[in-house]
Coordinates of C-alpha atoms in Angstrom, one line a residue:
X1 CA -115.4 208.5 99.8
X2 CA -119.2 210.4 99.6
X3 CA -121.2 207.7 102.0
X4 CA -123.8 205.1 99.9
X5 CA -126.4 207.2 99.3
X6 CA -128.8 204.6 97.7
X7 CA -127.7 201.2 96.9
X8 CA -126.0 201.1 100.3
X9 CA -122.4 200.6 97.9
X10 CA -119.3 203.1 98.8
X11 CA -118.1 205.5 96.4
X12 CA -114.8 204.7 95.3
X13 CA -112.3 207.9 95.1
X14 CA -112.5 208.0 91.2
X15 CA -116.2 208.3 91.4
X16 CA -115.6 211.4 93.7
X17 CA -113.0 212.3 91.5
X18 CA -114.7 212.0 88.7
X19 CA -118.3 213.8 90.0
X20 CA -116.1 216.5 90.9
X21 CA -114.1 217.3 87.8
X22 CA -118.1 216.5 85.9
X23 CA -119.1 219.2 88.3
X24 CA -116.7 221.3 87.8
X25 CA -116.7 221.3 84.0
X26 CA -120.2 222.0 83.9
X27 CA -120.4 225.0 87.0
X28 CA -118.5 227.1 85.9
X29 CA -119.3 227.5 82.4
X30 CA -119.7 230.6 81.5
X31 CA -121.6 230.0 78.5
X32 CA -124.0 227.9 79.8
X33 CA -123.1 226.2 82.7
X34 CA -124.0 229.4 85.6
X35 CA -127.4 229.5 83.8
X36 CA -128.5 225.8 83.2
X37 CA -131.5 224.8 85.2
X38 CA -130.3 222.6 88.1
X39 CA -131.7 219.5 85.9
X40 CA -130.8 220.0 82.7
X41 CA -126.9 220.5 84.4
X42 CA -127.3 217.2 86.4
X43 CA -128.2 215.8 83.4
X44 CA -124.6 216.8 81.5
X45 CA -122.2 216.2 84.5
X46 CA -124.7 212.6 84.5
X47 CA -123.1 212.3 80.9
X48 CA -119.8 212.9 81.9
X49 CA -119.5 210.9 84.7
X50 CA -120.5 207.9 83.1
X51 CA -117.5 208.6 80.4
X52 CA -115.3 208.5 82.8
X53 CA -117.0 205.7 84.9
X54 CA -118.2 203.6 82.2
X55 CA -120.6 200.9 83.1
X56 CA -121.5 203.4 86.3
X57 CA -125.1 202.8 87.4
X58 CA -124.7 206.1 89.6
X59 CA -128.2 207.8 88.4
X60 CA -128.7 211.2 87.9
X61 CA -130.5 211.8 91.6
X62 CA -127.4 209.7 93.3
X63 CA -124.7 212.3 91.9
X64 CA -126.6 215.4 92.9
X65 CA -126.9 214.1 96.7
X66 CA -124.0 213.1 96.5
X67 CA -122.4 216.2 95.1
X68 CA -124.3 218.1 98.3
X69 CA -121.3 215.7 100.5
X70 CA -118.6 215.2 98.5
X71 CA -118.6 219.4 97.5
X72 CA -119.6 220.5 100.5
X73 CA -117.0 219.7 102.3

């Protein structure tokens, strides 16, 4: 699991997987993902993450920081 970034709250396996899935769907998008600005990419990832984990309080910034940890393993 990713270490806590902002709140001290540990990430669940479901959150890790949802983050990775949302990142893959946006980063590897042939139409827009590779040309998308960093901010817009994480905004879309955050929206998809919130669909997978309703009620999540994780922010776009938290996801991008956790993404650096989870996606570089």
